[in-house]
PDB file of C-alpha atoms in Angstrom:
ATOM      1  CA  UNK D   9     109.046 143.898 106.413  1.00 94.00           C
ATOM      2  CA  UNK D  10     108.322 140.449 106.659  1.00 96.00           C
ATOM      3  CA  UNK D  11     109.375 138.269 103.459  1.00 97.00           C
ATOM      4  CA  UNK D  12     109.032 134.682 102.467  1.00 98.00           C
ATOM      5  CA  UNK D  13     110.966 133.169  99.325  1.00 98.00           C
ATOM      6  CA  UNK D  14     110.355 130.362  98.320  1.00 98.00           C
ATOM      7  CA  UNK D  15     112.492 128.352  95.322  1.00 98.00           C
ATOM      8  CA  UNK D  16     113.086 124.934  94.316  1.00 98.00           C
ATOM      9  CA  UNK D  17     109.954 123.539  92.548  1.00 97.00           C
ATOM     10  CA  UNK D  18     110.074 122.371  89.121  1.00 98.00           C
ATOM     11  CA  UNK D  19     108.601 118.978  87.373  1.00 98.00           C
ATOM     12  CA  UNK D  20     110.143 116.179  88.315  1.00 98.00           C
ATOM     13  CA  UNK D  21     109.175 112.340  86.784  1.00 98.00           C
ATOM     14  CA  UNK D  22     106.824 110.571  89.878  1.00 98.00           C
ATOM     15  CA  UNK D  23     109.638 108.782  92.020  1.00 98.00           C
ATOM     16  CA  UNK D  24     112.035 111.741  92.088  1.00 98.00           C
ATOM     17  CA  UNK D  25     112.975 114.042  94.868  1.00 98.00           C
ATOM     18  CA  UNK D  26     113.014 118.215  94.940  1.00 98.00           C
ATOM     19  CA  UNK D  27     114.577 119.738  97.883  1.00 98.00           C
ATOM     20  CA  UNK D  28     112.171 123.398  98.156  1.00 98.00           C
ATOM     21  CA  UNK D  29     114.248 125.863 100.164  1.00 98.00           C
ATOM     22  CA  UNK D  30     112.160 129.083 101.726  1.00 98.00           C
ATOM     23  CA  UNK D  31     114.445 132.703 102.470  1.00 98.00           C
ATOM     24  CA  UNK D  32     113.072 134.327 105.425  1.00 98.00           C
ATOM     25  CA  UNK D  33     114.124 138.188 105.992  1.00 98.00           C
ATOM     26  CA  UNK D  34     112.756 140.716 107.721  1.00 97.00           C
ATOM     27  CA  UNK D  35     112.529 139.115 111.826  1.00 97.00           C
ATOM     28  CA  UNK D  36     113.841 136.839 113.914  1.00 97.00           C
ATOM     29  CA  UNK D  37     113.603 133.721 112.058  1.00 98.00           C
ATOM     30  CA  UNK D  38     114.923 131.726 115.038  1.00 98.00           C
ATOM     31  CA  UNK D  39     112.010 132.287 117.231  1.00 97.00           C
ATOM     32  CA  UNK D  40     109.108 131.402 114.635  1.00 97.00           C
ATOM     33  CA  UNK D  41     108.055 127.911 114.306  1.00 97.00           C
ATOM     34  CA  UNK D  42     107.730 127.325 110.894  1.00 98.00           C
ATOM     35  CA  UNK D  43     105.210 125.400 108.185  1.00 98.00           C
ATOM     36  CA  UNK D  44     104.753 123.785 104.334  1.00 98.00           C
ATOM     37  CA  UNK D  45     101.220 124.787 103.017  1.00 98.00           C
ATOM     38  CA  UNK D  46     100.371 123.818  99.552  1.00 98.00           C
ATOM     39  CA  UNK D  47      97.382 124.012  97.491  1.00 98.00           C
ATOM     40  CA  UNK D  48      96.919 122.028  94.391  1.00 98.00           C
ATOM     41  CA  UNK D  49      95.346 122.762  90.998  1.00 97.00           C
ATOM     42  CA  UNK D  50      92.005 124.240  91.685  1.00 96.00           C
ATOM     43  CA  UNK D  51      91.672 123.074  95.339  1.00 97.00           C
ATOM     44  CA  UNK D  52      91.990 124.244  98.901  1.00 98.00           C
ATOM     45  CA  UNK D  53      95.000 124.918 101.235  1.00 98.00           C
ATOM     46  CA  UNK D  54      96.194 121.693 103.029  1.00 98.00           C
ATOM     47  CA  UNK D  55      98.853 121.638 105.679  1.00 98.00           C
ATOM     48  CA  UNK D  56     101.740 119.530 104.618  1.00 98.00           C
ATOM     49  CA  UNK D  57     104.610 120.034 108.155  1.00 98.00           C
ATOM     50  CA  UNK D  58     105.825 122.265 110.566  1.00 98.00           C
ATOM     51  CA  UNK D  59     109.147 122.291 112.661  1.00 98.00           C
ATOM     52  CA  UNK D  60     109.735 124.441 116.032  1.00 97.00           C
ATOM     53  CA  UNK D  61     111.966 127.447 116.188  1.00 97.00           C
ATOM     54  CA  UNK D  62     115.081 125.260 117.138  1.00 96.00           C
ATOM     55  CA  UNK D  63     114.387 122.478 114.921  1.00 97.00           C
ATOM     56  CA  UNK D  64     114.218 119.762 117.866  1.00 97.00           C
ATOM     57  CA  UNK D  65     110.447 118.799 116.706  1.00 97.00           C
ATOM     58  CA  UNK D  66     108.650 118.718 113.862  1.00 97.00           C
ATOM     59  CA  UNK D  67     105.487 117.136 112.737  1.00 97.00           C
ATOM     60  CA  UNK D  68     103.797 115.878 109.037  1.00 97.00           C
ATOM     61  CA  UNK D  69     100.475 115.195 107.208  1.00 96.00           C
ATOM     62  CA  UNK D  70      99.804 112.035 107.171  1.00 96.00           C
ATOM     63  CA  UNK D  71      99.850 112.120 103.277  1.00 97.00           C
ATOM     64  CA  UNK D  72     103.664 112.860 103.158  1.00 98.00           C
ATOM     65  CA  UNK D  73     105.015 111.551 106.444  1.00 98.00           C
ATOM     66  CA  UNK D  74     107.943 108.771 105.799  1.00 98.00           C
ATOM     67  CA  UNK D  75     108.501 110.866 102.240  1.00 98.00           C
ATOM     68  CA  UNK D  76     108.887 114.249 103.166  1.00 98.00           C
ATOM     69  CA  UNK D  77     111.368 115.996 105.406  1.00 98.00           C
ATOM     70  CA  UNK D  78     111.527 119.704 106.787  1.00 98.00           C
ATOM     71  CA  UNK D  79     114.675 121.569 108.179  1.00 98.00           C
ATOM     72  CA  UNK D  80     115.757 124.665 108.848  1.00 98.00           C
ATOM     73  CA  UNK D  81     118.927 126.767 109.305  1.00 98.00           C
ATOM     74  CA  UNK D  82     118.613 129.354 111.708  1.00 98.00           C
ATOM     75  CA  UNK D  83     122.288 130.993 110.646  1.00 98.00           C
ATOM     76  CA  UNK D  84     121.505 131.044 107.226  1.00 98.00           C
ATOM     77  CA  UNK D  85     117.729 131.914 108.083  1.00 98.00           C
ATOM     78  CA  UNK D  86     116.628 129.585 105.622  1.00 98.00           C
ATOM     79  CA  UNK D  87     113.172 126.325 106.069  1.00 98.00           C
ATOM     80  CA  UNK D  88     113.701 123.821 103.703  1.00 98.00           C
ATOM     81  CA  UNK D  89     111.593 120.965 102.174  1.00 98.00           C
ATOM     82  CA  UNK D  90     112.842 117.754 100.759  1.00 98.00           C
ATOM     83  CA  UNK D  91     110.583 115.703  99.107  1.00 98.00           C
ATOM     84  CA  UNK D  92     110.933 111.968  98.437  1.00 98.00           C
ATOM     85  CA  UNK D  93     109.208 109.490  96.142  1.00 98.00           C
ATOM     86  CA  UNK D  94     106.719 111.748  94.976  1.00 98.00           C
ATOM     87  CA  UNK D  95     103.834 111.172  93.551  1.00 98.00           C
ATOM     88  CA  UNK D  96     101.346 112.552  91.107  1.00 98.00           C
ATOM     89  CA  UNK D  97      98.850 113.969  93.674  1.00 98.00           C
ATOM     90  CA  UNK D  98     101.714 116.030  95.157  1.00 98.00           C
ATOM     91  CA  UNK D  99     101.668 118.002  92.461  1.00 98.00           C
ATOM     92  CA  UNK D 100     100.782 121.625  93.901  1.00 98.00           C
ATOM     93  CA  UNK D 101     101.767 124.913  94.639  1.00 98.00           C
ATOM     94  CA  UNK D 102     104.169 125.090  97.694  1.00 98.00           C
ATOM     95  CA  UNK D 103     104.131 127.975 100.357  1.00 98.00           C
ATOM     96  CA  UNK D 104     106.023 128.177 103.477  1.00 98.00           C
ATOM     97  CA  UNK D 105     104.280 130.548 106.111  1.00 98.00           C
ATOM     98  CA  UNK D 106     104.788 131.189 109.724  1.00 95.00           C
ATOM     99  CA  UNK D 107     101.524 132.959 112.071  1.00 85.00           C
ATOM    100  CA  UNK D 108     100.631 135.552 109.818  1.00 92.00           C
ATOM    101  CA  UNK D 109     103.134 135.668 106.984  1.00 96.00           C
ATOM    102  CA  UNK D 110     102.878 133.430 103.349  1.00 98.00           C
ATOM    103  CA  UNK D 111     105.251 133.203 100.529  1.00 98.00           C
ATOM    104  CA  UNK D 112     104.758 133.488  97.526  1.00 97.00           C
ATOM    105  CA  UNK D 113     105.013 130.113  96.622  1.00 98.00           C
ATOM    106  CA  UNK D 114     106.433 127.436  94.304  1.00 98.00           C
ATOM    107  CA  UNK D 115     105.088 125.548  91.961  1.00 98.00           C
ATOM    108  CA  UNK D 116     105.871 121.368  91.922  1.00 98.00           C
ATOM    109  CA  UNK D 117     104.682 119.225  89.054  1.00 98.00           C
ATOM    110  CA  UNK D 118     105.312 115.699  89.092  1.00 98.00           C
ATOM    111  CA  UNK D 119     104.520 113.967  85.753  1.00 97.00           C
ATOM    112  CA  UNK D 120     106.552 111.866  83.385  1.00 96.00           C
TER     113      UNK D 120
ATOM    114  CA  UNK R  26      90.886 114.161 113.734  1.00 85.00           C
ATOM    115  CA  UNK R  27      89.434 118.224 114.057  1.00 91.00           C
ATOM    116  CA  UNK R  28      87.887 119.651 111.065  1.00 94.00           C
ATOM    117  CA  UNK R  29      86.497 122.939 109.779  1.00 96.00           C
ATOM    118  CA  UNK R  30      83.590 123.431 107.355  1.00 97.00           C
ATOM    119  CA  UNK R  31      82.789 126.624 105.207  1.00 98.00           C
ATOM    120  CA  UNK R  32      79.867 126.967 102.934  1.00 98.00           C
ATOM    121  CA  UNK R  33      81.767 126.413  99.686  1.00 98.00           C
ATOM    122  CA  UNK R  34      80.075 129.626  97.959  1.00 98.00           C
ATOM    123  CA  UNK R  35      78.217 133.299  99.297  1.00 98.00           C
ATOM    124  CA  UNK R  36      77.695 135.712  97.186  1.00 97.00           C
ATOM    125  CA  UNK R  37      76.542 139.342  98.178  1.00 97.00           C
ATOM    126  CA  UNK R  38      75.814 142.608  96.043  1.00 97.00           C
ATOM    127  CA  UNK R  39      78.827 145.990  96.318  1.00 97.00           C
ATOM    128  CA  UNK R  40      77.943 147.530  99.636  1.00 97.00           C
ATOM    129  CA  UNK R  41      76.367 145.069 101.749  1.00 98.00           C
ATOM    130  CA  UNK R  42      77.505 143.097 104.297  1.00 98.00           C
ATOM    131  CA  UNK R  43      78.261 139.518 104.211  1.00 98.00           C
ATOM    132  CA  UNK R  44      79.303 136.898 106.785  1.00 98.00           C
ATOM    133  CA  UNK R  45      81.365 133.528 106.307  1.00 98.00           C
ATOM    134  CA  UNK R  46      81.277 130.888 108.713  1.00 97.00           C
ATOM    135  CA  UNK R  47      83.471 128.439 110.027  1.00 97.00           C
ATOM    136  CA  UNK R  48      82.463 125.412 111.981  1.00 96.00           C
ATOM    137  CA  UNK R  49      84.808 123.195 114.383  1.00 94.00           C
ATOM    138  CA  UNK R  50      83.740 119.357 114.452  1.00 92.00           C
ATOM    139  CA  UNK R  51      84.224 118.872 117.762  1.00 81.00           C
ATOM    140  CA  UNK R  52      85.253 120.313 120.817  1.00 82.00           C
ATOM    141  CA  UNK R  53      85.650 123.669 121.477  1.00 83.00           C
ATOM    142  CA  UNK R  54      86.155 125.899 118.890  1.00 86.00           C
ATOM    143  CA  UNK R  55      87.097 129.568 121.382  1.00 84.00           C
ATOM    144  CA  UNK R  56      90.471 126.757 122.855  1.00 88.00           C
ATOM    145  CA  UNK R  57      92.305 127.789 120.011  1.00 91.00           C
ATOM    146  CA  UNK R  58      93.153 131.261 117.989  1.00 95.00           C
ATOM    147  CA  UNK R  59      91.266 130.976 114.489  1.00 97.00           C
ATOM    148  CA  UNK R  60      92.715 132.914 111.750  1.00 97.00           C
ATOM    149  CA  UNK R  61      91.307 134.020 108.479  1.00 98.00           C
ATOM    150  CA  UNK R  62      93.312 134.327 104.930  1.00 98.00           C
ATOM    151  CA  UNK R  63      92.262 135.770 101.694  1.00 98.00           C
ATOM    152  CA  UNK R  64      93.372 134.351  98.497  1.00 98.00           C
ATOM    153  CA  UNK R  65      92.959 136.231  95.245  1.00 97.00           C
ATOM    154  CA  UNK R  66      92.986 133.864  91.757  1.00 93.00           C
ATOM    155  CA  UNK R  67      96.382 133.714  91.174  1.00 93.00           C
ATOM    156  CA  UNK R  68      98.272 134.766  94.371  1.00 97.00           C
ATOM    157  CA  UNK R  69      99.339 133.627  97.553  1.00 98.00           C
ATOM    158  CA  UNK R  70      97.434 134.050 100.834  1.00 98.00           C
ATOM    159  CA  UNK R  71      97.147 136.894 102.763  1.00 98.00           C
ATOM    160  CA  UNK R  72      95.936 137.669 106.671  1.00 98.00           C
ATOM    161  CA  UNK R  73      93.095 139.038 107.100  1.00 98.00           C
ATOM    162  CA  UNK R  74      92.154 138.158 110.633  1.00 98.00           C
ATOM    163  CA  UNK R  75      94.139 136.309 113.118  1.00 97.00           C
ATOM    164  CA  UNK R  76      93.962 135.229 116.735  1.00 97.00           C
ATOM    165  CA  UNK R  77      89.700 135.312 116.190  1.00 97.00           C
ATOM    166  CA  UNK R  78      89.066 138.863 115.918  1.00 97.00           C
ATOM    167  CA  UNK R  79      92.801 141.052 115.363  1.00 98.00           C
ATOM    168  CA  UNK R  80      93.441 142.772 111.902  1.00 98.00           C
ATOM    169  CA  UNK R  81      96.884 143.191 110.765  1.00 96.00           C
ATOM    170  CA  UNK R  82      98.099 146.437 109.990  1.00 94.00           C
ATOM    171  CA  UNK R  83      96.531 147.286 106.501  1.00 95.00           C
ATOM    172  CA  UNK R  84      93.546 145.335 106.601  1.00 97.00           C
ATOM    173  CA  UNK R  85      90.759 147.429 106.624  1.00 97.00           C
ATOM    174  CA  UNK R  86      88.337 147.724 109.616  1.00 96.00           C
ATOM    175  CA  UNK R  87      84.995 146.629 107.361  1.00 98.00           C
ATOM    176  CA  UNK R  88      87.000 143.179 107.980  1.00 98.00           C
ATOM    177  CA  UNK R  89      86.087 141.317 111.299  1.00 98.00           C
ATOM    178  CA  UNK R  90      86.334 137.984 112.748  1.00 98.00           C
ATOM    179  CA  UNK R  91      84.247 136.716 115.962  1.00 97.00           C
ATOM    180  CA  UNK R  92      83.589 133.321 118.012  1.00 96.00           C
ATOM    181  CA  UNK R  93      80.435 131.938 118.533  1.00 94.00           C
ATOM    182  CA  UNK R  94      80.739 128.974 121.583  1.00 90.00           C
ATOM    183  CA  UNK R  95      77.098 128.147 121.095  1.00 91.00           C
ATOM    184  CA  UNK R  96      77.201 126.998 117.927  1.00 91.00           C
ATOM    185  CA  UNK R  97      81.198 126.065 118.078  1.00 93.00           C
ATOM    186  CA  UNK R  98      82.161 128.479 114.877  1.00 96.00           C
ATOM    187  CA  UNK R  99      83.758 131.212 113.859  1.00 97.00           C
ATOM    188  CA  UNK R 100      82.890 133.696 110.975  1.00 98.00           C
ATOM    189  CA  UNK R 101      84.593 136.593 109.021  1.00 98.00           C
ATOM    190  CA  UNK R 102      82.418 139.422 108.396  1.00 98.00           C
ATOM    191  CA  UNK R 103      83.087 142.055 105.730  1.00 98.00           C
ATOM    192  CA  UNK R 104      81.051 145.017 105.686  1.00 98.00           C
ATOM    193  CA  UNK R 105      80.562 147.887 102.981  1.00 98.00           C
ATOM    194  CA  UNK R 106      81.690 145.070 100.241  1.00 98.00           C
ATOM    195  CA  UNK R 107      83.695 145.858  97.621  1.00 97.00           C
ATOM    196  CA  UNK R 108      84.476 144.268  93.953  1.00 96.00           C
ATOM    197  CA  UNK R 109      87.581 144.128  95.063  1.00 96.00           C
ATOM    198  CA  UNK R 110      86.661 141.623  97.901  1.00 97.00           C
ATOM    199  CA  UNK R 111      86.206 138.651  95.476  1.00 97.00           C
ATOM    200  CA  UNK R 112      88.193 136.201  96.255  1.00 98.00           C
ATOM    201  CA  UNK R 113      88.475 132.772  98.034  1.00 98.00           C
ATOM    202  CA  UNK R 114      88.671 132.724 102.095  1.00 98.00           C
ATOM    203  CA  UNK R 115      89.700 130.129 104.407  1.00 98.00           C
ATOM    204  CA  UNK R 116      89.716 129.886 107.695  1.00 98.00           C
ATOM    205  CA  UNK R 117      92.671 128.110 109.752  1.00 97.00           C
ATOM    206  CA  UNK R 118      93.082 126.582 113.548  1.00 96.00           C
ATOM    207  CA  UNK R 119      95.039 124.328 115.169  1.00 94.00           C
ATOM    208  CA  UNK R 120      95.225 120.191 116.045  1.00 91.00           C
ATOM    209  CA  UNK R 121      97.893 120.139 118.655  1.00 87.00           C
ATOM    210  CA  UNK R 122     100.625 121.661 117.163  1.00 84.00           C
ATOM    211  CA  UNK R 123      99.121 121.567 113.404  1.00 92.00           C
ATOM    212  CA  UNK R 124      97.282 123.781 111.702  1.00 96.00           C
ATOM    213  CA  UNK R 125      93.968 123.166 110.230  1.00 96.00           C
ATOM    214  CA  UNK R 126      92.380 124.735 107.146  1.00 97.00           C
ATOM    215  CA  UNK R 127      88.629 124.854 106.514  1.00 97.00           C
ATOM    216  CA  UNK R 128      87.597 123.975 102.410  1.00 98.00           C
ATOM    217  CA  UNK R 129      87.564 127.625 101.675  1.00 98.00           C
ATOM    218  CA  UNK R 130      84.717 130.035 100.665  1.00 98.00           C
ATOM    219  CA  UNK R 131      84.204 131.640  97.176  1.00 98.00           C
ATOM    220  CA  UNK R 132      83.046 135.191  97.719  1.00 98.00           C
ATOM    221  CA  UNK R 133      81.343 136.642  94.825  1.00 98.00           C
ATOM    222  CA  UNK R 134      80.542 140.242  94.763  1.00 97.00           C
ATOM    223  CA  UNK R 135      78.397 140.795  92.392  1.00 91.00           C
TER     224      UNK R 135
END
C-alpha cells in the first residue's frame, strides 16, 4: 500500500524557515517524480513544486520560487520541503503527492 | 499560463446523476491526462479518476471521467448519487511539467 507522511509544519513568526519532510513507503520511491500541494484556509488546491525521480530537475510556483526549496533522498525514501522567509499567505495545509497518491498533510501557520 | 475552470457549486438530489465540468483555457485540453480528486471537509485528497477516464481500484464505477475536444473540457460524472458524495472536487492537468488544479466544485447532495 501506497503511504505518504508528511511532518514538519508548525507556526513559525513570518521571516522564519520550516524544513517539511514527506515518508514515502509502499513503492519504488526512486522512480516517481514527486510534488508540494497545499491548500490554505478555506480555499482550493494550488501547486507549490515538483522534483524528478533522480532529483536532477525540479520546478516552483512562481509564488515561492527563490524561497522555497524541494529535495529528496531516494536511500532514505524521503521528499523534503524547506521553506524560507515565509510569509503570512503561506500559511496552509501542506501535502506531498505523486500521480495518484496524497498525504495526509501538514499544517503551516505563519503568524507572530 | 493554462488554466482550468469549474462551476464553483452543483448540487443534485440522492440518486440522480450529476456532471462537473472542467474547462482548459487554451489549447488542447485531450494533450494531456486530466485527473479528478475528491476532498471531504477535513481530509486530504483522494483519486477518483485519473488519466481522463481510469478509476483506481476502490472507486466505484457510478464515478466516470470523459474528454470533450469540442468544447476543450473535461467532466466527472457520478451517477446513482449518494449523501456520501458531498464533498469538494477538483480537477488537475498539466503545464509542462506542472500540474494544474481547477478552483474546485462543491457538490451538494441534497
Amino acid at each position: 500500500e501506497v503511504q505518504l507522511v508528511e511532518s514538519g509544519g508548525g507556526l513559525v513568526q513570518p521571516g522564519g524557515s520550516l524544513r517539511l519532510s514527506c515518508a514515502a513507503s509502499g513503492f519504488t520511491f526512486s522512480s516517481y517524480w514527486m510534488h508540494w500541494v497545499r491548500q490554505a484556509p478555506g480555499k482550493g488546491l494550488v501547486w507549490v513544486s515538483r522534483i524528478n525521480s533522480d532529483g536532477s530537475s525540479t520546478s516552483y510556483a512562481d509564488s515561492v520560487k527563490g524561497r522555497f526549496t524541494i529535495s529528496r533522498d531516494n536511500a532514505k525514501n524521503t521528499l523534503y520541503l524547506q521553506m524560507n522567509s515565509l510569509r503570512a499567505e503561506d500559511t496552509a495545509v501542506y501535502y506531498c503527492a505523486r500521480e495518484r497518491n496524497w498525504g495526509q498533510g501538514t499544517l503551516v501557520t505563519v503568524s507572530s | 499560463n493554462f488554466m482550468l475552470t469549474q462551476p464553483h457549486s452543483v448540487s443534485e438530489s440522492p440518486g440522480k446523476t450529476v456532471t462537473i465540468s472542467c474547462t482548459g483555457s487554451s489549447g488542447s485540453i485531450a494533450s494531456n491526462y486530466v485527473q479528478w480528486y475528491q476532498q471531504r471537509p477535513g481530509s486530504a485528497p483522494t483519486t477518483v479518476i485519473y488519466e481522463d477516464n481510469q478509476r483506481p481500484s476502490g472507486v466505484p464505477d457510478r464515478f466516470s471521467g470523459s474528454i470533450d475536444s469540442s468544447s476543450n473540457s473535461a467532466s466527472l460524472t457520478i451517477s446513482g448519487l449518494k449523501t456520501e458524495d458531498e464533498a469538494d472536487y477538483y480537477c488537475q492537468s498539466y503545464d509542462s511539467s506542472t500540474w494544474v488544479f481547477g478552483g474546485g466544485t462543491k457538490l451538494t447532495v441534497l
